[in-house]
CSV table of C-alpha atoms in Angstrom, one decimal:
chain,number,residue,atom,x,y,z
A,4,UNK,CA,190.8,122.2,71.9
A,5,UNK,CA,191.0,125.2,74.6
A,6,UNK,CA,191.6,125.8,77.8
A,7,UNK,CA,187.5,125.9,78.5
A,8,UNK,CA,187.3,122.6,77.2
A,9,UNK,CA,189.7,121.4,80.5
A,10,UNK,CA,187.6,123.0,82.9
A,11,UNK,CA,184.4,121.9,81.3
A,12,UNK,CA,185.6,118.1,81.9
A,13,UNK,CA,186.5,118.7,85.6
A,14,UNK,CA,182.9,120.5,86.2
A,15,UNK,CA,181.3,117.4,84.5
A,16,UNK,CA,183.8,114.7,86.8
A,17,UNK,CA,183.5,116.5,89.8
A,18,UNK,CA,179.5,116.3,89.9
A,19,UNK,CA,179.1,112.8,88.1
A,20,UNK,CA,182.5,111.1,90.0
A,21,UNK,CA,182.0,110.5,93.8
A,22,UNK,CA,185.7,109.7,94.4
A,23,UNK,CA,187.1,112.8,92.2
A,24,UNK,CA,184.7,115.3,94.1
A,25,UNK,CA,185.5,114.3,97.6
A,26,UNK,CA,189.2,114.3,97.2
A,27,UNK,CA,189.0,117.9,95.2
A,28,UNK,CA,186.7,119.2,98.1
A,29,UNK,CA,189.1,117.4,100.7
A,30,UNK,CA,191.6,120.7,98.9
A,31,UNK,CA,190.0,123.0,100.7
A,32,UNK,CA,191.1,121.8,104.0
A,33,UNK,CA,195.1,121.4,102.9
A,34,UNK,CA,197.1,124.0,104.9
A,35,UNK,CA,199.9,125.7,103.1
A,36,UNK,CA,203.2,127.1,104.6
A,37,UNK,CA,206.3,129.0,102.8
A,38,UNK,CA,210.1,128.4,103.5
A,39,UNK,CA,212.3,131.4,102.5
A,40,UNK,CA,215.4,130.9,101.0
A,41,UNK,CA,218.2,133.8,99.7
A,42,UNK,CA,216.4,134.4,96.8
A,43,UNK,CA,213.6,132.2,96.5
A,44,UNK,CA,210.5,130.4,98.4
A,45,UNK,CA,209.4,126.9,98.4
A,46,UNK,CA,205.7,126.3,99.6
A,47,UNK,CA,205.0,123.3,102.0
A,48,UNK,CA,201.4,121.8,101.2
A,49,UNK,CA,199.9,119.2,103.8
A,50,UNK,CA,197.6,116.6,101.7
A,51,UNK,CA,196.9,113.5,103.7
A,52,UNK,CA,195.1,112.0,100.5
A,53,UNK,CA,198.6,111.9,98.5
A,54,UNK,CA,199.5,109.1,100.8
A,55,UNK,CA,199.1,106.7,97.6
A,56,UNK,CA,201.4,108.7,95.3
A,57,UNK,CA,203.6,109.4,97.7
A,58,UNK,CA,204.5,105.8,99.2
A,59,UNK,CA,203.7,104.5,95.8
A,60,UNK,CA,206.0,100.9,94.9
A,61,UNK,CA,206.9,101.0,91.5
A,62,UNK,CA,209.2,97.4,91.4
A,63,UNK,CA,208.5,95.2,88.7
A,64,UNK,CA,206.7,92.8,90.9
A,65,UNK,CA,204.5,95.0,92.3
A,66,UNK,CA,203.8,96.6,88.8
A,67,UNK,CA,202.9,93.2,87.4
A,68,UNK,CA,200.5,92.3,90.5
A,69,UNK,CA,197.9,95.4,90.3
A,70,UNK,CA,195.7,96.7,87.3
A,71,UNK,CA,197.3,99.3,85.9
A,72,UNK,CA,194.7,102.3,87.0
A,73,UNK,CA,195.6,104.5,83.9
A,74,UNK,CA,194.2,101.8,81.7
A,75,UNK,CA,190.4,102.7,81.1
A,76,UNK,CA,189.3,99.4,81.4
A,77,UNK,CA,190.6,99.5,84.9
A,78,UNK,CA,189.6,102.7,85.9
A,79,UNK,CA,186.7,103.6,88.0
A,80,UNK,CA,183.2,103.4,85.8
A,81,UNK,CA,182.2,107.5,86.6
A,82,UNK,CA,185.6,108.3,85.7
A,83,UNK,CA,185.4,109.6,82.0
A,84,UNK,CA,187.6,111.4,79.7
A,85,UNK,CA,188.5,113.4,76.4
A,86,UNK,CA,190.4,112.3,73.2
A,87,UNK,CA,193.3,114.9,72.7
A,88,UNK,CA,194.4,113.9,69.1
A,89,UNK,CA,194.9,110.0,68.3
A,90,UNK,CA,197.5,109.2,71.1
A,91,UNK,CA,196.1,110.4,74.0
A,92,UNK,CA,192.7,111.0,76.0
A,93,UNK,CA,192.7,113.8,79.4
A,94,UNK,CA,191.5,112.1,82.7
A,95,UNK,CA,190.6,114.3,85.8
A,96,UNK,CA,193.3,113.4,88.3
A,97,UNK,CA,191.3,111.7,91.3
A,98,UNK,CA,194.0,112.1,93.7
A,99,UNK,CA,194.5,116.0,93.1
A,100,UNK,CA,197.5,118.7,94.0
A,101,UNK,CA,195.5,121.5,92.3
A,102,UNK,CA,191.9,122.6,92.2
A,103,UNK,CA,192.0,121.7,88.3
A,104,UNK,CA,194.3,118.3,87.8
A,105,UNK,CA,194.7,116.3,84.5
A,106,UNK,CA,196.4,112.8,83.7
A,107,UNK,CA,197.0,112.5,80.3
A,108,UNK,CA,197.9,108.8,79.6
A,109,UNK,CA,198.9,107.2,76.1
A,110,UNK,CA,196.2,104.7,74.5
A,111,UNK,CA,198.4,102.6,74.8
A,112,UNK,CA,199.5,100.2,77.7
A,113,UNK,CA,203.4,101.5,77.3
A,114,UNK,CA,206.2,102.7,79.1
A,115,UNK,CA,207.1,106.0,80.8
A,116,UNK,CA,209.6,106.7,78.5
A,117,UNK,CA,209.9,110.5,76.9
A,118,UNK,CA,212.3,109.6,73.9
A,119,UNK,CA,209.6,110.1,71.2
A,120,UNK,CA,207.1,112.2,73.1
A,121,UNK,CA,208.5,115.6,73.8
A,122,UNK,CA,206.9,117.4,70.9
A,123,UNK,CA,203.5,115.7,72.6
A,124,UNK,CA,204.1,117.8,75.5
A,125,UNK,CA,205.2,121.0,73.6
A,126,UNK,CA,201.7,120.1,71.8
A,127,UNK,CA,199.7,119.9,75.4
A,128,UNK,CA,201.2,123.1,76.5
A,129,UNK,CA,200.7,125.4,73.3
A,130,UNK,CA,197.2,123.7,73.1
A,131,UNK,CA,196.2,124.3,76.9
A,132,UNK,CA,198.3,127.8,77.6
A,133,UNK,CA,196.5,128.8,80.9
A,134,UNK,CA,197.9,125.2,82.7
A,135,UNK,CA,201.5,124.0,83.0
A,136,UNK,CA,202.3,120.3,81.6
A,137,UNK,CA,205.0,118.0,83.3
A,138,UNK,CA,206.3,114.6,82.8
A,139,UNK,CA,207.8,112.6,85.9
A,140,UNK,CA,210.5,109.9,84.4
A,141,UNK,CA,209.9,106.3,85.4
A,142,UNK,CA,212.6,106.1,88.2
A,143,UNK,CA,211.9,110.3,89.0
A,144,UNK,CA,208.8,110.2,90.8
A,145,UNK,CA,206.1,108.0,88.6
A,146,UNK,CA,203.8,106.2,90.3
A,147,UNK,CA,202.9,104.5,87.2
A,148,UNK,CA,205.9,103.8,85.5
A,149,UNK,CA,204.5,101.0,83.2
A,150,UNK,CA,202.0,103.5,81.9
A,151,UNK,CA,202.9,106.6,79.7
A,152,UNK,CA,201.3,109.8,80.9
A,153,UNK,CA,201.8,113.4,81.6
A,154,UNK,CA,199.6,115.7,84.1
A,155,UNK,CA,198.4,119.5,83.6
A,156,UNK,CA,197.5,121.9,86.5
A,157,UNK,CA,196.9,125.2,86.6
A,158,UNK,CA,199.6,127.7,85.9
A,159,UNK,CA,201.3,130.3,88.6
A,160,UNK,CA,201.1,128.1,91.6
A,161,UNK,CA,204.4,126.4,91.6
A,162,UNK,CA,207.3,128.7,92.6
A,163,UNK,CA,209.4,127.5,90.0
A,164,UNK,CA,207.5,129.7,87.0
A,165,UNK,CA,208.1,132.7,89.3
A,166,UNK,CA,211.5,131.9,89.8
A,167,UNK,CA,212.3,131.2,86.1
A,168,UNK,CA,212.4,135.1,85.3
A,169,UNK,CA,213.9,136.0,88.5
A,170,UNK,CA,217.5,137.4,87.4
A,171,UNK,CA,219.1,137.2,90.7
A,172,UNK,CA,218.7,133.2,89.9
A,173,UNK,CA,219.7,133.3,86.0
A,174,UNK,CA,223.0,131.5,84.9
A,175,UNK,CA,223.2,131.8,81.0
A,176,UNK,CA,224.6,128.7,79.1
A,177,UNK,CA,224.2,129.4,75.6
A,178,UNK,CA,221.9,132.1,74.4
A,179,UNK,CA,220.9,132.7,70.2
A,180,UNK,CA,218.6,134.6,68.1
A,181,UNK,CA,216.9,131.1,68.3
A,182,UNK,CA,217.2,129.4,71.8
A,183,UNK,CA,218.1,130.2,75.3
A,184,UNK,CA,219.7,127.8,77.6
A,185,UNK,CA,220.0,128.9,81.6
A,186,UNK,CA,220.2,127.2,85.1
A,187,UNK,CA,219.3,128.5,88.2
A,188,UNK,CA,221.5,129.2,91.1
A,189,UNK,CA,222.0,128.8,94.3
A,190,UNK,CA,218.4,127.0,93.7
A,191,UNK,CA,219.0,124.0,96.1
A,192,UNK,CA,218.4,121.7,93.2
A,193,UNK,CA,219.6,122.2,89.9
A,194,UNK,CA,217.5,122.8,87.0
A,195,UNK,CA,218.1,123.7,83.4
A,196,UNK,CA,215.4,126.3,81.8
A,197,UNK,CA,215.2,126.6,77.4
A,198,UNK,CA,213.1,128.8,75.8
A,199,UNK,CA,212.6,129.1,72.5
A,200,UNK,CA,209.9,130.2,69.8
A,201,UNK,CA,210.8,127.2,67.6
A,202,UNK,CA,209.8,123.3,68.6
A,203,UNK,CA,212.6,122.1,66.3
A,204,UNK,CA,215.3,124.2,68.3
A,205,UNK,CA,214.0,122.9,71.7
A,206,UNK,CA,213.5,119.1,70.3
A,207,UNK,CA,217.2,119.6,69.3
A,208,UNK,CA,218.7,120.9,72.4
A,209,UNK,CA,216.4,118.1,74.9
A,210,UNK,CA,217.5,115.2,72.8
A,211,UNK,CA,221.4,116.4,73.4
A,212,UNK,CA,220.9,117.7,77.3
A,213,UNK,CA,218.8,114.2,77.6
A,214,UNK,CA,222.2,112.7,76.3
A,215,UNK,CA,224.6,114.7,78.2
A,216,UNK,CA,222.9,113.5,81.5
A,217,UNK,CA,222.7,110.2,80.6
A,218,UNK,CA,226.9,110.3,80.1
A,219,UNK,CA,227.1,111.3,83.6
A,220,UNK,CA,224.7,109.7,85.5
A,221,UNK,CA,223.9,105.9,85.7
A,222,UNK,CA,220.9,105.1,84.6
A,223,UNK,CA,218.3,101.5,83.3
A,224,UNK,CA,215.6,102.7,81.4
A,225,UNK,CA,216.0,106.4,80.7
A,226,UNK,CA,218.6,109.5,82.5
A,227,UNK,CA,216.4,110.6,85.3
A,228,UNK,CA,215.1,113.6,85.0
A,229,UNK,CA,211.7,115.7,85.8
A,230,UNK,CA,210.4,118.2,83.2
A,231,UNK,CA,207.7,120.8,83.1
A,232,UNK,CA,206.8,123.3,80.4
A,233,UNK,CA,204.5,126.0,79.6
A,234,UNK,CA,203.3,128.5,76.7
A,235,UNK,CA,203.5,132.1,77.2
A,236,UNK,CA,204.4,135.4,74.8
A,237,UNK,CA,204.8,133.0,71.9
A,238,UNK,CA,207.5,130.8,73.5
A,239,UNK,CA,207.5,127.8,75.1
A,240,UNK,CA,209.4,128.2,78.6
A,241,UNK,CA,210.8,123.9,79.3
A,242,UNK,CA,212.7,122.7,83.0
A,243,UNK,CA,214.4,120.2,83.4
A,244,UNK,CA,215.4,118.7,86.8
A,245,UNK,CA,218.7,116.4,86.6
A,246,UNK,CA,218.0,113.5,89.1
A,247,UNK,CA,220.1,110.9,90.3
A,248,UNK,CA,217.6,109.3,92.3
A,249,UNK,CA,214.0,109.1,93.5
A,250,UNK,CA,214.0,109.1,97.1
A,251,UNK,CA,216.5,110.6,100.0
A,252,UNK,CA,217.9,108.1,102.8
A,253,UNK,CA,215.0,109.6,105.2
A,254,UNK,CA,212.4,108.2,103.0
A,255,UNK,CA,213.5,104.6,104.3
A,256,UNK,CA,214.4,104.8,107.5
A,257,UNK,CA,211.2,103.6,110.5
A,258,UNK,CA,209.4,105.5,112.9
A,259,UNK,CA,210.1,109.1,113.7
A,260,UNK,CA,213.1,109.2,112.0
A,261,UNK,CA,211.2,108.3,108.6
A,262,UNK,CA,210.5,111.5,106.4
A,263,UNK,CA,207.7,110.9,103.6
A,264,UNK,CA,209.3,112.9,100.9
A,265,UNK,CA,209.2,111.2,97.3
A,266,UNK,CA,209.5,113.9,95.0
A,267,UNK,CA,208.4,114.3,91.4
A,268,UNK,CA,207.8,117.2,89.3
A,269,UNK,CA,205.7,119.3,91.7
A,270,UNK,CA,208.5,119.3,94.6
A,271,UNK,CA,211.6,119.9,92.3
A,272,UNK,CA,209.2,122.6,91.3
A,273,UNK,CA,209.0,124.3,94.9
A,274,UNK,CA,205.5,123.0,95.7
A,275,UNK,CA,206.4,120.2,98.7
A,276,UNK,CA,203.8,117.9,99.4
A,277,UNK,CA,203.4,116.3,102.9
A,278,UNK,CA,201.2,113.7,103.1
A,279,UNK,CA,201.8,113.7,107.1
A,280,UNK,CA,201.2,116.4,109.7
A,281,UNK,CA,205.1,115.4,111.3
A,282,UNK,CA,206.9,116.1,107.5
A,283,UNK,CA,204.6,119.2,107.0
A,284,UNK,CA,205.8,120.8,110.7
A,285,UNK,CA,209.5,119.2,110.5
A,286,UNK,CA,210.3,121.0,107.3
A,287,UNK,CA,212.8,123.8,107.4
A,288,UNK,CA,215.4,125.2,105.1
A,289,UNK,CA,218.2,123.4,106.3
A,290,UNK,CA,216.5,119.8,106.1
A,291,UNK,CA,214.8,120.5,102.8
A,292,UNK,CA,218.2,121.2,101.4
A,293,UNK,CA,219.5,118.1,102.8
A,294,UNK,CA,216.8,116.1,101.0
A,295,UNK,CA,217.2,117.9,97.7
A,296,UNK,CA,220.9,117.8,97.8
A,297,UNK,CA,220.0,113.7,98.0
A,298,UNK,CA,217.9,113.3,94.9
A,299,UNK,CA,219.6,116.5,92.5
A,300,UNK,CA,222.9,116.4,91.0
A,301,UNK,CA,225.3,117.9,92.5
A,302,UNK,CA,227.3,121.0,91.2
A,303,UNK,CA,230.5,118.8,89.7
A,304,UNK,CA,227.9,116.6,88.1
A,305,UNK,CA,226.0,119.7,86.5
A,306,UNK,CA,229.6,121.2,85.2
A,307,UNK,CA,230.0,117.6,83.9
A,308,UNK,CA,226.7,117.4,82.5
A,309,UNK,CA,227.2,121.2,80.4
A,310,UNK,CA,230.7,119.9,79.3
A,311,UNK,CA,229.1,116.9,77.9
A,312,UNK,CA,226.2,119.2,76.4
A,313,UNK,CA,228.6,121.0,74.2
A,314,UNK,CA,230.5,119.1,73.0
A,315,UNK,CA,227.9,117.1,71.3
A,316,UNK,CA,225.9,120.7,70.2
A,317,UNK,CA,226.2,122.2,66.5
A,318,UNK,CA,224.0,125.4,67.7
C-alpha cells in the first residue's frame, strides 16, 4: 500500500458517504488561532462537530449500553474501508480534525491496549510516510476505549513535528549509534521523543519507558500515555506524552466556569481543539498551561520516570 491508496479511499467516501462529506466540508469553516509560547506555538482550532469526541463517556456502563461504532456491523452502510494486512482495515474518520482523517480499528472487537501493537503502528507509519500515526490510550483520550484503533492525518500540521527538531527544546537522555532518547523543555507538557533506524531498538526502549511510567504513575488497564509517530530520512521519529489523567478540574465544573478541554493525542501535540466558540476565545498561555499542567506529569514525576528508565535499560 501507498500513500495514494489513503487519499483514493477519502475521494471515494467523501462522494459516496453523506455524513463523511458534510463534516469534512463543515472544515472549511473551522477558524484557527496561534498562542506563542518562549519557544514554541500551540494552534487553537474551533470545530463545533468534535462535540461527540470531545464530551465522549467512556465508563463501563455506558460502553456496554451503545454499539460499538468502530465495529463494521455497526457502522453506517456508505461507510466503507480497506484491509491493511490481516489485523486491521482503514476507515475514513467521519468526525474529522484534518482534511484527510483515518481510523484504523483491529478486526477484532478488543481493547485499547498498545502492549502487542507498537510494531503495528511503526508498520502504518513506514507504510503511509506522507501522514502521521497516533494511538490515544484507553484512559488518555479514547473515545472508544473497548475498541482497538489508531488514526492517521496528514503530516506537518501539528506543532509538535516542528517542534521535535527545534534545538532550543532538545534535552538528550541517552543517545547511541543505534537510538536517540530526548524530551522537550520548557514544553508545557512533557513528552519523550526516540528515533531510531531500527524497529527492534525502539520496541526495546517503548516496552521499558512504557514500564518506567507505569512504576510511577497509578494506573488500571495500561500507564497512560498518548503516542504519535512518523517516517522520514529512514527513521522513524516516536512521542510519547506521559499522562496522569484524561481531563483537567475545568472539564467538570457547570456553566461558564466549565472548559471543554479533553485532550488526546492531537492537543498534547499543540493542535487544541474547541468544540465551543467560549473555550476557543478564553484560551491564553497562562490557562492552557494550567490545563496541561493538570493532565501531564509533572517535572519530579518525569526525573522519576528517567530514573526508573535506566535502571531497567541494557542499551
Amino acid at each position: 500500500m501507498e500513500n495514494k491508496d489513503l487519499t483514493a479511499l477519502y475521494n471515494r467516501q467523501v462522494q459516496e458517504f453523506p455524513l463523511a462529506r458534510n463534516n469534512f466540508q463543515a472544515l472549511e469553516q473551522v477558524i484557527c488561532k496561534d498562542i506563542p509560547f518562549r519557544h514554541f506555538r500551540m494552534r487553537i482550532q474551533y470545530n463545533p462537530a468534535r462535540i461527540i469526541s470531545t464530551n465522549a463517556r467512556t465508563d463501563q456502563a455506558t460502553l456496554q449500553k451503545r454499539a460499538c461504532f468502530l465495529c463494521p456491523s455497526h457502522m453506517p452502510e456508505k461507510q466503507k474501508g480497506i484491509p491493511y494486512g490481516e489485523k486491521y482495515n482503514i476507515f475514513i474518520n467521519p468526525y474529522p480534525i484534518f482534511h484527510e482523517h483515518f481510523t484504523v480499528p483491529s478486526n477484532e472487537h478488543t481493547p485499547q491496549l498498545i502492549a502487542s501493537r507498537f510494531t503495528d503502528l511503526l508498520a502504518l507509519a513506514r507504510t503511509f510516510p506522507a501522514y502521521t500515526v497516533f494511538y490515544n490510550g484507553p484512559a488518555s483520550g479514547a473515545s472508544a476505549p473497548d475498541h482497538f484503533h489508531f488514526q492517521i492525518v496528514p503530516r506537518h500540521i501539528m506543532p509538535l513535528e516542528q517542534d521535535t527538531i527545534n534545538k532550543q527544546l532538545q534535552e538528550i537522555i541517552i543517545q547511541n549509534n543505534h537510538i536517540a532518547l530526548y524530551r522537550l523543555k520548557n514544553y508545557v507538557r512533557e513528552v519523550f521523543i526516540l528515533q531510531s533506524p531500527h524497529k527492534e531498538h525502539l520496541q526495546y526502549l517503548f516496552d521499558r519507558l512504557q514500564t518506567a511510567i507505569g512504576q510511577v504513575i497509578m494506573y488500571e488497564q495500561e500507564p497512560q500515555f498518548n503516542l504519535l509517530s512518523w517516517y522520514s530520512d529512514c527513521q522513524w521519529t516516536v512521542c510519547i506524552f506521559p499522562r496522569k489523567c484524561w481531563r483537567p478540574r475545568q472539564f467538570f465544573l457547570e456553566d461558564k466556569a466549565q472548559i471543554m478541554f479533553s485532550p488526546g493525542c492531537v492537543d498534547m501535540a499543540g493542535l487544541v481543539i474547541a468544540p465551543r466558540k467560549e473555550d476557543y476565545e478564553r484560551y491564553t498561555p497562562e490557562l492552557l498551561t494550567d490545563l496541561f499542567n493538570q493532565v501531564s506529569v509533572n517535572t519530579s514525576e518525569l526525573e522519576a520516570i528517567i530514573f526508573q528508565l535506566k535502571q531497567n535499560l541494557s542499551l
